[in-house]
Coordinates of C-alpha atoms in Angstrom, one line a residue:
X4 CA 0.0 0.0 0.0
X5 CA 0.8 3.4 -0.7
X6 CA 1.8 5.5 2.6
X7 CA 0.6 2.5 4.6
X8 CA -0.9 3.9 8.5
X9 CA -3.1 1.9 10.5
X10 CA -6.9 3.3 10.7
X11 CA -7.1 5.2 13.6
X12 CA -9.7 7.2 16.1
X13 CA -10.3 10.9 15.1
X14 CA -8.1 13.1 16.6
X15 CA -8.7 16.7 17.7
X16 CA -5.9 19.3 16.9
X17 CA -6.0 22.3 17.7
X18 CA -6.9 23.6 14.2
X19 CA -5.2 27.3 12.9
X20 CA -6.5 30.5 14.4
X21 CA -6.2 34.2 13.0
X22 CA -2.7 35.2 13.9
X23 CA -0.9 31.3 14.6
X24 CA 2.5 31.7 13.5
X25 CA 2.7 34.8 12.3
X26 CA 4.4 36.9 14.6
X27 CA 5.4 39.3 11.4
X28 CA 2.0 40.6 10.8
X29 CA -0.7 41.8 13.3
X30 CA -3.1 39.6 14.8
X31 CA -5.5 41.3 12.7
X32 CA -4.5 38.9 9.9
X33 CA -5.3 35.1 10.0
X34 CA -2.7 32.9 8.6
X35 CA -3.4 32.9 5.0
X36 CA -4.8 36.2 4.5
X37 CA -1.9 38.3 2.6
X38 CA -2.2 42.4 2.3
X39 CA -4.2 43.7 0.0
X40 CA -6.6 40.0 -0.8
X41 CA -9.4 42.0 -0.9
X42 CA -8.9 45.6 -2.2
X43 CA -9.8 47.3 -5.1
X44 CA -12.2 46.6 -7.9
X45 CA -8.9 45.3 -9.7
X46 CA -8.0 41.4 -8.8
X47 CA -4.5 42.0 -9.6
X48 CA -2.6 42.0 -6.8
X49 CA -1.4 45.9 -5.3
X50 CA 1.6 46.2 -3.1
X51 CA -0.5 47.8 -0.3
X52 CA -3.2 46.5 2.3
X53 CA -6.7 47.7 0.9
X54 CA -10.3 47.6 2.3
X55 CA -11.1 44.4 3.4
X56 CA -7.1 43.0 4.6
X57 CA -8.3 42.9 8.3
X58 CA -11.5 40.4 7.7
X59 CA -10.4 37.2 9.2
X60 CA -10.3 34.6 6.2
X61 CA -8.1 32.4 7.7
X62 CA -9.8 29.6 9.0
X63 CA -10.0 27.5 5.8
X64 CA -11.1 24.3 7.2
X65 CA -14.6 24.9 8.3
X66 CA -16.9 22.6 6.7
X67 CA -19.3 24.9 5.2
X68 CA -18.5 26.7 2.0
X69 CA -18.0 30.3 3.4
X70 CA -16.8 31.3 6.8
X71 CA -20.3 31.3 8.1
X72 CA -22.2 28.6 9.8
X73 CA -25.9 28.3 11.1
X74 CA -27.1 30.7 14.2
X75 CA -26.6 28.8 17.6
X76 CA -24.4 26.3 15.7
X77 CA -20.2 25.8 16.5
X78 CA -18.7 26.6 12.8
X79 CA -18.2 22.9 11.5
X80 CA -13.8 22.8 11.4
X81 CA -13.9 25.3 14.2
X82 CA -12.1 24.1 17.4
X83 CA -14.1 25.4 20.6
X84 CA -10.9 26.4 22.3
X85 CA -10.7 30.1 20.7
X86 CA -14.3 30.8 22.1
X87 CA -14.0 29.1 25.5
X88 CA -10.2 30.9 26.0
X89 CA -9.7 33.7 23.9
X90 CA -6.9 34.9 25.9
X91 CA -4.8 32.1 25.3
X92 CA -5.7 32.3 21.2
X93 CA -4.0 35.9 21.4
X94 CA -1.0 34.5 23.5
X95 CA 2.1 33.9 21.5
X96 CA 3.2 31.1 23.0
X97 CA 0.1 29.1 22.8
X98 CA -0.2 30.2 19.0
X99 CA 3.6 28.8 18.8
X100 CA 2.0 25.2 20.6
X101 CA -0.8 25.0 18.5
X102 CA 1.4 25.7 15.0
X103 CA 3.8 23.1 16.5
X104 CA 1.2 20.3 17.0
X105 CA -0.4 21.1 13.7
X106 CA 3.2 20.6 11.7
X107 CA 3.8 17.7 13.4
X108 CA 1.3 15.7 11.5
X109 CA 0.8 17.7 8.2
X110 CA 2.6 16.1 5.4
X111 CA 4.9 18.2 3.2
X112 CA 3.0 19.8 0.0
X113 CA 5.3 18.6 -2.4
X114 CA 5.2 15.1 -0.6
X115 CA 1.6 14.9 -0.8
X116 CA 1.2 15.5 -4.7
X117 CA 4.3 12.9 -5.1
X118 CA 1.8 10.6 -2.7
X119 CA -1.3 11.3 -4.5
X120 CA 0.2 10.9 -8.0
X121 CA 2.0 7.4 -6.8
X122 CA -1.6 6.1 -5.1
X123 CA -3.2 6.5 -8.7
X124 CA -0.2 4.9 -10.6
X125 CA -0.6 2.0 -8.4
X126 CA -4.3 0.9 -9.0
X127 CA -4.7 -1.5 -11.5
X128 CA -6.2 0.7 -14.4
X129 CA -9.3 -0.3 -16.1
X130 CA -9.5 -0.8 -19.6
X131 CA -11.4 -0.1 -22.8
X132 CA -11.1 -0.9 -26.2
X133 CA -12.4 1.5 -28.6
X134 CA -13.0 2.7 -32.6
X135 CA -10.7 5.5 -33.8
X136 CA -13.5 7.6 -33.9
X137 CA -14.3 7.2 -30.4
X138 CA -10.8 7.5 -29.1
X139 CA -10.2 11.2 -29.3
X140 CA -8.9 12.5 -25.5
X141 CA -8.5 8.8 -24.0
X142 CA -5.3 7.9 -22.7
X143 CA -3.3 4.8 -24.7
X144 CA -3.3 1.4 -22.2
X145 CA -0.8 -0.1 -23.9
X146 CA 2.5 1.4 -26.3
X147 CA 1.3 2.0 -30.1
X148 CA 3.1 -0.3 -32.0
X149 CA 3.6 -0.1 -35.5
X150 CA 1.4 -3.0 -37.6
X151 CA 3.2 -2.2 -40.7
X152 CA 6.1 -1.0 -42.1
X153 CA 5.7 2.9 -42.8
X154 CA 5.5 3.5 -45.9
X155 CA 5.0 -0.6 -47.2
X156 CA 6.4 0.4 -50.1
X157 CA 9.0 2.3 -52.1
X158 CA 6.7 5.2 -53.0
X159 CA 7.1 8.9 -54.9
X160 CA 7.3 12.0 -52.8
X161 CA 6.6 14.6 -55.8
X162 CA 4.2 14.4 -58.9
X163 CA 6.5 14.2 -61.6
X164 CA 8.7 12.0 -63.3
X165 CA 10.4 8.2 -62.5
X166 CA 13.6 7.7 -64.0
X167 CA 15.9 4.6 -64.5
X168 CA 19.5 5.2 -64.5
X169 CA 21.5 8.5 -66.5
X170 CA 19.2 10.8 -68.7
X171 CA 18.3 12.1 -71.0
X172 CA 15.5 9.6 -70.7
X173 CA 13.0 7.9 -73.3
X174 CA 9.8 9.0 -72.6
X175 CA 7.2 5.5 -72.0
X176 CA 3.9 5.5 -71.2
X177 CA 2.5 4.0 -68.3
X178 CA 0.1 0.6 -68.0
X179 CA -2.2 0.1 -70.5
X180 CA -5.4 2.3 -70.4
X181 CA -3.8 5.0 -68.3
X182 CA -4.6 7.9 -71.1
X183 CA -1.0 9.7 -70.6
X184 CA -1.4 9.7 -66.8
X185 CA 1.4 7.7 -65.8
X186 CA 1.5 6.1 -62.3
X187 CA -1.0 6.4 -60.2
X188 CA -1.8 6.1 -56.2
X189 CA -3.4 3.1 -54.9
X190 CA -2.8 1.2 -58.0
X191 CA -1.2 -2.6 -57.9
X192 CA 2.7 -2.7 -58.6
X193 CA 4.1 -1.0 -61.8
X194 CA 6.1 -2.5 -64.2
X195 CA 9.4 -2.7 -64.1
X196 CA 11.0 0.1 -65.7
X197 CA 14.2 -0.4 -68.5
X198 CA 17.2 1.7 -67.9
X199 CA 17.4 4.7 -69.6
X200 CA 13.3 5.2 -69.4
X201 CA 11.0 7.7 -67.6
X202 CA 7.5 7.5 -66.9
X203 CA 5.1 10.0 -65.3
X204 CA 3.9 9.2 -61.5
X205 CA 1.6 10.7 -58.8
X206 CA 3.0 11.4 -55.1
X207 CA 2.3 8.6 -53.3
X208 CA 2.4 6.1 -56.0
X209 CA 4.6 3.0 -56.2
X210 CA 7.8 3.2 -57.8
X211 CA 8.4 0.7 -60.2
X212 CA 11.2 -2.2 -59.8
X213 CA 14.5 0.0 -61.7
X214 CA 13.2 3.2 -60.8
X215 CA 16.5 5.2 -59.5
X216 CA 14.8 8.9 -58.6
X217 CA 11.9 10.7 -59.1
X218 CA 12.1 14.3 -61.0
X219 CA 9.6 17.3 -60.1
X220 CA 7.4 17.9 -62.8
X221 CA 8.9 21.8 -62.7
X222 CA 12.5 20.8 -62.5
X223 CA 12.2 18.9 -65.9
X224 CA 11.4 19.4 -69.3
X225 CA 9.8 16.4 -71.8
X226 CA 10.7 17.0 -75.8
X227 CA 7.5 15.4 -77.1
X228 CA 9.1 15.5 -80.7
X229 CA 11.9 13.7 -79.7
X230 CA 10.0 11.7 -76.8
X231 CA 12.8 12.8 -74.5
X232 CA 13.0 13.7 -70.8
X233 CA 15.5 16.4 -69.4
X234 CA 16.7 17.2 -66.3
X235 CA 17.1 20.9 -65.6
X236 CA 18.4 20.0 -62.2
X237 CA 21.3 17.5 -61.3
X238 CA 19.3 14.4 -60.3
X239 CA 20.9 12.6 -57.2
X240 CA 19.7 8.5 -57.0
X241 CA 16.5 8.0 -54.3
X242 CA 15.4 11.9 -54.5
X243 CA 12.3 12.6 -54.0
X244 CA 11.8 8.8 -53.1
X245 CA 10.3 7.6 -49.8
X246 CA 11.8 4.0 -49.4
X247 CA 9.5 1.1 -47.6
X248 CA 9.9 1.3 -43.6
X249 CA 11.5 5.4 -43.7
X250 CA 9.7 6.3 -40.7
X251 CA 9.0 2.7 -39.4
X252 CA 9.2 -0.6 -39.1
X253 CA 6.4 -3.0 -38.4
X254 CA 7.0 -4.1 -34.5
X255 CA 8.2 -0.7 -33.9
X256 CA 7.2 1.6 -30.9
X257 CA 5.3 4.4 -32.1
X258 CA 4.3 6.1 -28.8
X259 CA 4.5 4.8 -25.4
X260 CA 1.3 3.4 -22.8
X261 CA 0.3 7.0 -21.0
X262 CA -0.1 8.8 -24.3
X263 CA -3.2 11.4 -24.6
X264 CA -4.3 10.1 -28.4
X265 CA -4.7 13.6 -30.1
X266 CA -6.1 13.5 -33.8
X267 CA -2.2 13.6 -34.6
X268 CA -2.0 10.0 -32.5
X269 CA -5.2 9.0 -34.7
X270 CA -4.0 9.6 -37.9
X271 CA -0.5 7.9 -37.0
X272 CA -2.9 4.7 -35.6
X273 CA -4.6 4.6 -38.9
X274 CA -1.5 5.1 -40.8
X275 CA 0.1 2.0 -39.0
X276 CA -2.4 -0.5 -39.7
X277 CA -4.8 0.3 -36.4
X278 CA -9.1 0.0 -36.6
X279 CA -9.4 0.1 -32.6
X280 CA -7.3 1.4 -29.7
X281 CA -6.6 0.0 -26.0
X282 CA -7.1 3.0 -23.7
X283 CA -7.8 3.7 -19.8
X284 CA -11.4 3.8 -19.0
X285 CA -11.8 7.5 -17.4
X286 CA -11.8 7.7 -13.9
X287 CA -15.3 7.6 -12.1
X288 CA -15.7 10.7 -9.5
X289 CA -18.7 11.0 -6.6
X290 CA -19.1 13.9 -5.1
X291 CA -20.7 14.6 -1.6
X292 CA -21.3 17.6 -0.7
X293 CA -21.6 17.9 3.3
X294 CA -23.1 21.0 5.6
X295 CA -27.1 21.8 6.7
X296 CA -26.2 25.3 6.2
X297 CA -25.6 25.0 2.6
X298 CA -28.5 26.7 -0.4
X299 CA -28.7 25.5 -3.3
X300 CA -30.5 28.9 -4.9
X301 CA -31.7 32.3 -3.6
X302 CA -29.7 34.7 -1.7
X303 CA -28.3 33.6 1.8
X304 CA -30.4 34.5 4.5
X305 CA -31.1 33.3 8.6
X306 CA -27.7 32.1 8.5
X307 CA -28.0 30.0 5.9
X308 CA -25.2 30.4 2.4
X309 CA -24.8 29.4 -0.9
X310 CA -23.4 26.2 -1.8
X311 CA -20.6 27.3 -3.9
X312 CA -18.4 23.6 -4.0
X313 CA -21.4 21.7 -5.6
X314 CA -21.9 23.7 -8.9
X315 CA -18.2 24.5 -8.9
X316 CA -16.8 20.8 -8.6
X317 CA -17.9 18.5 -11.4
X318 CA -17.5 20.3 -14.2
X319 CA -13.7 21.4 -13.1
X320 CA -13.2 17.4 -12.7
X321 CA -14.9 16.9 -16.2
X322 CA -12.6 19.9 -17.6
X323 CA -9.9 17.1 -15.9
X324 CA -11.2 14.3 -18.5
X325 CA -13.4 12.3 -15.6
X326 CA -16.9 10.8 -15.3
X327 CA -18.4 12.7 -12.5
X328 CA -22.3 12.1 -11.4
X329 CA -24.4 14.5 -9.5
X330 CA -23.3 16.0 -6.3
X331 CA -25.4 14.5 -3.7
X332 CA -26.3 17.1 -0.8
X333 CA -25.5 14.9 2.7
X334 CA -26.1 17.8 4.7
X335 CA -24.4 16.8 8.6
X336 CA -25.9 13.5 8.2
X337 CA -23.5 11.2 9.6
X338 CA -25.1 7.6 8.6
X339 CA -25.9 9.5 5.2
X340 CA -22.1 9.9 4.7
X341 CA -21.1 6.2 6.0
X342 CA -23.7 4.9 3.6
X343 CA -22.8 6.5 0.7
X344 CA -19.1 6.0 1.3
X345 CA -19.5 2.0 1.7
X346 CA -21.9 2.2 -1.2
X347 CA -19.8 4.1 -3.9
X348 CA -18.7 2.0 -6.8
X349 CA -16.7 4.6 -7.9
X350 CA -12.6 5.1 -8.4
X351 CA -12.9 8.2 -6.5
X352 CA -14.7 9.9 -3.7
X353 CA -14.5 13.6 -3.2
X354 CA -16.3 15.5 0.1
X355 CA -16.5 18.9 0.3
X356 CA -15.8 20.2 4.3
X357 CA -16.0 18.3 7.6
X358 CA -12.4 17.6 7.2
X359 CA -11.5 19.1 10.8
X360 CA -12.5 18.3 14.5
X361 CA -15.4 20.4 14.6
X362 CA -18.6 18.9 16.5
X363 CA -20.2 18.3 13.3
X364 CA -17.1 17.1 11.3
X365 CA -18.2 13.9 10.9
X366 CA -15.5 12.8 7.8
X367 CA -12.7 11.5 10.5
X368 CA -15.3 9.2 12.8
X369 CA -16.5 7.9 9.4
X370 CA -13.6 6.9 8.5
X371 CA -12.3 5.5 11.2
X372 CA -15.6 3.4 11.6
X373 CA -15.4 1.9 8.2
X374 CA -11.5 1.2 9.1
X375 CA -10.2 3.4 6.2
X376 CA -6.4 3.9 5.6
X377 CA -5.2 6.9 6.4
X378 CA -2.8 8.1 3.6
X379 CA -2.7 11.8 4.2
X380 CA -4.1 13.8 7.0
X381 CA -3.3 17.1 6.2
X382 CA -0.9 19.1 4.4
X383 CA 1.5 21.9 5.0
X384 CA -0.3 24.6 2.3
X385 CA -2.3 27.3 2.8
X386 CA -5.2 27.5 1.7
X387 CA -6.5 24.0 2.7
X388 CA -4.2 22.8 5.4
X389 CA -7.0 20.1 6.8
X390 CA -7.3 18.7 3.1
X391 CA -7.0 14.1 3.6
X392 CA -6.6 11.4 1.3
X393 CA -7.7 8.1 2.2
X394 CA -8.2 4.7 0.8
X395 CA -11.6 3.7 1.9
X396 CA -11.2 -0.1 1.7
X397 CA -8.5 -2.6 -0.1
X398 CA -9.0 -2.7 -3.4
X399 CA -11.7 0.0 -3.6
X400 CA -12.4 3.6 -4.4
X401 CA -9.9 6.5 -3.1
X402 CA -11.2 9.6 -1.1
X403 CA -10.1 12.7 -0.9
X404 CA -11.6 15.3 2.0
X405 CA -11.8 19.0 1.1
X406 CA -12.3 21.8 3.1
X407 CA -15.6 23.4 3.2
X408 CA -14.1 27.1 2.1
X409 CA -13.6 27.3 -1.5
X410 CA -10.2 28.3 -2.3
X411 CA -9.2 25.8 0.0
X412 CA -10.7 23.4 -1.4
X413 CA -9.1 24.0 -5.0
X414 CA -6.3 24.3 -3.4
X415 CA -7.2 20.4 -2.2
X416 CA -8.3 19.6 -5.9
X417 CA -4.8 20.5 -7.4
X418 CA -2.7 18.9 -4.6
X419 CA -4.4 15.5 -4.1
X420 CA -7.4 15.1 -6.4
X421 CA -5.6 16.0 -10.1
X422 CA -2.3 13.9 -9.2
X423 CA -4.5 11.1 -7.9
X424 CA -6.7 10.8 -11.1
X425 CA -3.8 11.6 -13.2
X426 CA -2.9 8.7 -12.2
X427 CA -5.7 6.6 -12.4
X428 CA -6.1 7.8 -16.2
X429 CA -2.8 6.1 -16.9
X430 CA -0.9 9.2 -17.7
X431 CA 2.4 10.0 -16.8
X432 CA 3.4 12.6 -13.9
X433 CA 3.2 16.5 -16.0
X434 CA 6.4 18.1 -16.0
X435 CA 6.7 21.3 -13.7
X436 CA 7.5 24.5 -15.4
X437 CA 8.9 27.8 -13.4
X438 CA 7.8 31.2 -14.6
X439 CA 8.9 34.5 -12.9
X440 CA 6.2 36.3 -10.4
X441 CA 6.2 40.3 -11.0
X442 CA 5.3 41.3 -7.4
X443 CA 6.7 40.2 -4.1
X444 CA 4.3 37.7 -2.7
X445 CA 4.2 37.1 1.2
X446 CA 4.5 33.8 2.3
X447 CA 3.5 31.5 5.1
X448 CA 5.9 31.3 7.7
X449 CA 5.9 27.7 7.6
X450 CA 3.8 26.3 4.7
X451 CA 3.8 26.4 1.3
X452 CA 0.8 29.0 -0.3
X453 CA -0.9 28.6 -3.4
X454 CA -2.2 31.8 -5.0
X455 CA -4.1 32.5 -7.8
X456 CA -1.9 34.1 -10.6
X457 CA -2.6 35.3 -14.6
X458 CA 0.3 35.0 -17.0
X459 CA 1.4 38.0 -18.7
X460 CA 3.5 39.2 -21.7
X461 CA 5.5 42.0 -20.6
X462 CA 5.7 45.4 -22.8
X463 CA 7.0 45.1 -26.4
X464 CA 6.2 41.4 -26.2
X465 CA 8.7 41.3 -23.5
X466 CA 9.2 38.1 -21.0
X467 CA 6.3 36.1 -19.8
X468 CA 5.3 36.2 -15.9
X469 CA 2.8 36.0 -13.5
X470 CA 1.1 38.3 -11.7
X471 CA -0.6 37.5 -8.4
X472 CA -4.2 38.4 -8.0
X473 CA -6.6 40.0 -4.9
X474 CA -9.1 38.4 -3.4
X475 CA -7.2 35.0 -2.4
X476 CA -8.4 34.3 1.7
X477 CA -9.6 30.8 1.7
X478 CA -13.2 31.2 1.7
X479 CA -12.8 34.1 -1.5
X480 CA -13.0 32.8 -5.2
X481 CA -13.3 36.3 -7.1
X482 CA -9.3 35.6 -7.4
X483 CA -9.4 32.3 -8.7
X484 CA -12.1 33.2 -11.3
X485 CA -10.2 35.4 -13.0
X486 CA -6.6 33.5 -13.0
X487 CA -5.1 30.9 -15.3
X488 CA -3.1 29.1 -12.9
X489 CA -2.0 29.1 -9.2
X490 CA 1.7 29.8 -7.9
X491 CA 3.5 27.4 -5.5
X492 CA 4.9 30.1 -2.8
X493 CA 7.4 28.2 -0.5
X494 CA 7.5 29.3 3.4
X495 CA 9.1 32.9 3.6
X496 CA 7.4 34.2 0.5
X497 CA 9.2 35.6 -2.7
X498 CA 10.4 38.7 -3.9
X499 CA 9.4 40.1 -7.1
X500 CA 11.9 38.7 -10.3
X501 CA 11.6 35.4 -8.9
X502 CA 10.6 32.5 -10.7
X503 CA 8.1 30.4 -8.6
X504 CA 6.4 26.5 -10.2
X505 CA 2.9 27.3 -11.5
X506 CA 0.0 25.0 -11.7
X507 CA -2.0 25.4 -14.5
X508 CA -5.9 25.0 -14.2
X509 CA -7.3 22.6 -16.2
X510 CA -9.2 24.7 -18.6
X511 CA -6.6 26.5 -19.2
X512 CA -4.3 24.1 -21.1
X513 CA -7.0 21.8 -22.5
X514 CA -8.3 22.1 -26.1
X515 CA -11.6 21.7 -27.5
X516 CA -11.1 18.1 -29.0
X517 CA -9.8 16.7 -25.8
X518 CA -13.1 17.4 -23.4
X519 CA -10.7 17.9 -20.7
X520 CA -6.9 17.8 -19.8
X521 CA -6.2 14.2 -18.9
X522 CA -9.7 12.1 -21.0

């Protein structure tokens, strides 16, 4: 097993308060709340604090999908502590305690995605067989091997003229009943062609046994009086000739298992002798969406909020090439959530919030009940700290928990979910690319921080960067909505010039043919 621990009871950590570990910035400011996240009408990121800096959005792992809860209700993810003992929540050497405890059992960012990505490598994948014209997006289950040799035969690159040995050359006709066309494509094998001949032939037709090179049509010049060919061009043996098995041989590797078949990939297939293709069945996604608080239309009101995780959720995983099927609304329904876990026949689970210790964060006793496995249990990032992957029995479907804020919880998608089912599609691990940021960004003292970014072409077409974008506290998505991709801070922050790893979203380097990034 992947990350093997033993299923164990739930535990309650003291989750992060406004102000742990950041003995740089005023208590004002909650852990991943930044200067500046919510000013302006502009979602680029401004040097400066703006209106809006001080509102605590720190507590990213509250189960519902904004910082709010129910009236009379303790905020699902919210430890009681902060309430009951405010003094020691403002104490630094209790916030020092409590940031302690929490790295203690958070596993490394980076390590989790290497985790996450080596968990969906090792399931056995599922497999389907399918028509060309069906393949487009899939992932290839097994190497493209070449059927034929490519071309089978000795054929003409250039409408012109086949010649045998020195010219000039007699000019012949070709087969019988080929009115002065010459050689064609797709006909059956020429005749052989006598030294000192030349015959006219089509690109892509056979060249006849003899035949030493093939002359354009505009590099020579036929005497019909004298039924002679000239060359106007030295003519070197093979030009213009493709000989049988140039770009393969049959039993060659084409393209290895993993491959995304593109209509590149199904042209090649055809090309090399292929009707059908083995690919990866796509990856089957539940989604449960947890929280009695939650609306599904209207405005918010009487303490209740939008649900902004359920519409937001499928179709990002469908823009990641997956089979996703309703969200199902569990509400705080414990049994609801043990059922539907025990039930799920698919390769991946996904709930939204009740990932902390909160009295109504019911994700941790579940899985302990059902004797889960434990692969992570939270990660050093911020947003989304409390974020868990889990395999729910041997052999059976994945979950991964998100937070109930929503930044947090894309911040969960990119770091377990899209490794994870990257994996389970059968592709390889992407290749990290680097890009410089513009601004300074702050950083976590202790945790890497993902923040939403845009790419940019400086003046005068000048080098691509990023910019970092307002509006990024855990519970906010006006940043996210406007940015291409997310930047991997490490502890400490940046300064502006530096280059930082970028995680693209998914729509923003999938094409139109491929539904998706990884189908």
């Amino acid at each position: 097993m992947v990350g093997r621990q033993p299923p164990r009871e739930p535990r309650s950590v003291a989750q992060s308060q406004p102000g742990v570990g950041f003995s740089e910035q005023s208590p004002d400011h909650s852990p991943d709340h930044v200067p500046g996240q919510g000013s302006g009408p502009d979602p680029v990121q401004s040097p400066g604090p703006g209106p809006g800096s001080s509102v605590h959005q720190g507590t990213d792992h509250g189960a519902g999908h904004s910082p709010g809860r129910a009236p009379g209700r303790q905020p699902s993810g919210h430890s009681s502590a902060p309430e009951s003992d405010p003094d020691s929540a403002r104490d630094p050497r209790t916030r020092d305690r409590r940031a302690d405890i929490q790295r203690g059992h958070a596993t490394a960012w980076g390590e989790a995605r290497a985790l996450a990505a080596r968990a969906g490598r090792s399931a056995p994948p599922r497999t389907l067989r399918l028509t060309l014209d069906r393949a487009i997006g899939r992932v290839l289950a097994e190497p493209l091997t070449a059927l034929t040799d490519l071309p089978s035969f000795d054929t003409s690159a250039m409408d012109g003229w086949v010649v045998a040995g020195p010219g000039p050359w007699t000019l012949r006709r070709g087969d019988d009943g080929d009115q002065g066309l010459g050689i064609l494509a797709g006909h059956s094998a020429p005749a052989p062609l006598p030294d000192g001949d030349a015959v006219r032939i089509a690109t892509g037709a056979r060249i006849p046994a003899n035949g030493t090179a093939v002359i354009r049509s505009e590099h020579a010049h036929a005497d019909e009086a004298k039924g002679l060919l000239y060359a106007q061009r030295q003519v070197v043996p093979g030009q213009d000739i493709r000989p049988r098995g140039q770009e393969c041989r049959s039993g060659d590797q084409l393209l290895p298992a993993g491959t995304v078949v593109t209509p590149a990939v199904l042209g090649l297939s055809a090309a090399a002798g292929y009707d059908e293709l083995l690919t990866v069945s796509r990856p089957r996604v539940d989604v449960l969406v947890l929280g009695d608080e939650l609306l599904t239309t209207g405005l918010p009101h009487d303490g209740l909020i939008r649900d902004a995780l359920g519409p937001m959720i499928g179709p990002w995983l469908r823009a990641m090439g997956v089979e996703v099927s309703a969200p199902r609304r569990l509400g705080d329904d414990r049994e609801a959530l043990r059922h539907a876990l025990t039930t799920s026949d698919a390769d991946l689970v996904i709930t939204t919030g009740g990932t902390a210790a909160g009295p109504v964060d019911h994700v941790h006793p579940v899985l302990a009940g059902i004797g889960a496995e434990l692969l992570v249990d939270g990660v050093a990032v911020r947003p989304g700290h409390p974020m868990l992957l889990t395999r729910l029995t041997s052999g059976g479907p994945y979950l991964v928990g998100l937070p109930g804020n929503p930044l947090a919880a894309v911040s969960g998608l990119l770091t377990l979910a899209e490794p994870l089912l990257r994996g389970l599609a059968g592709q390889a691990v992407e290749d990290s690319y680097r890009v410089v940021v513009r601004d300074e960004v702050q950083g976590h003292p202790h945790d890497t921080r993902l923040v939403p970014v845009v790419h940019r072409i400086g003046t005068d077409s000048g080098p691509e960067h990023v910019v970092p974008l307002h509006y990024n506290g855990p519970a906010m998505l006006r940043g996210i909505a406007a940015a291409d991709g997310l930047a991997v801070v490490p502890p400490g922050g940046v300064r502006s010039g530096t280059e930082v790893e970028i995680l693209d979203l998914p729509w923003a380097s999938a094409t139109p043919w491929t539904e998706g990034c990884f189908t």
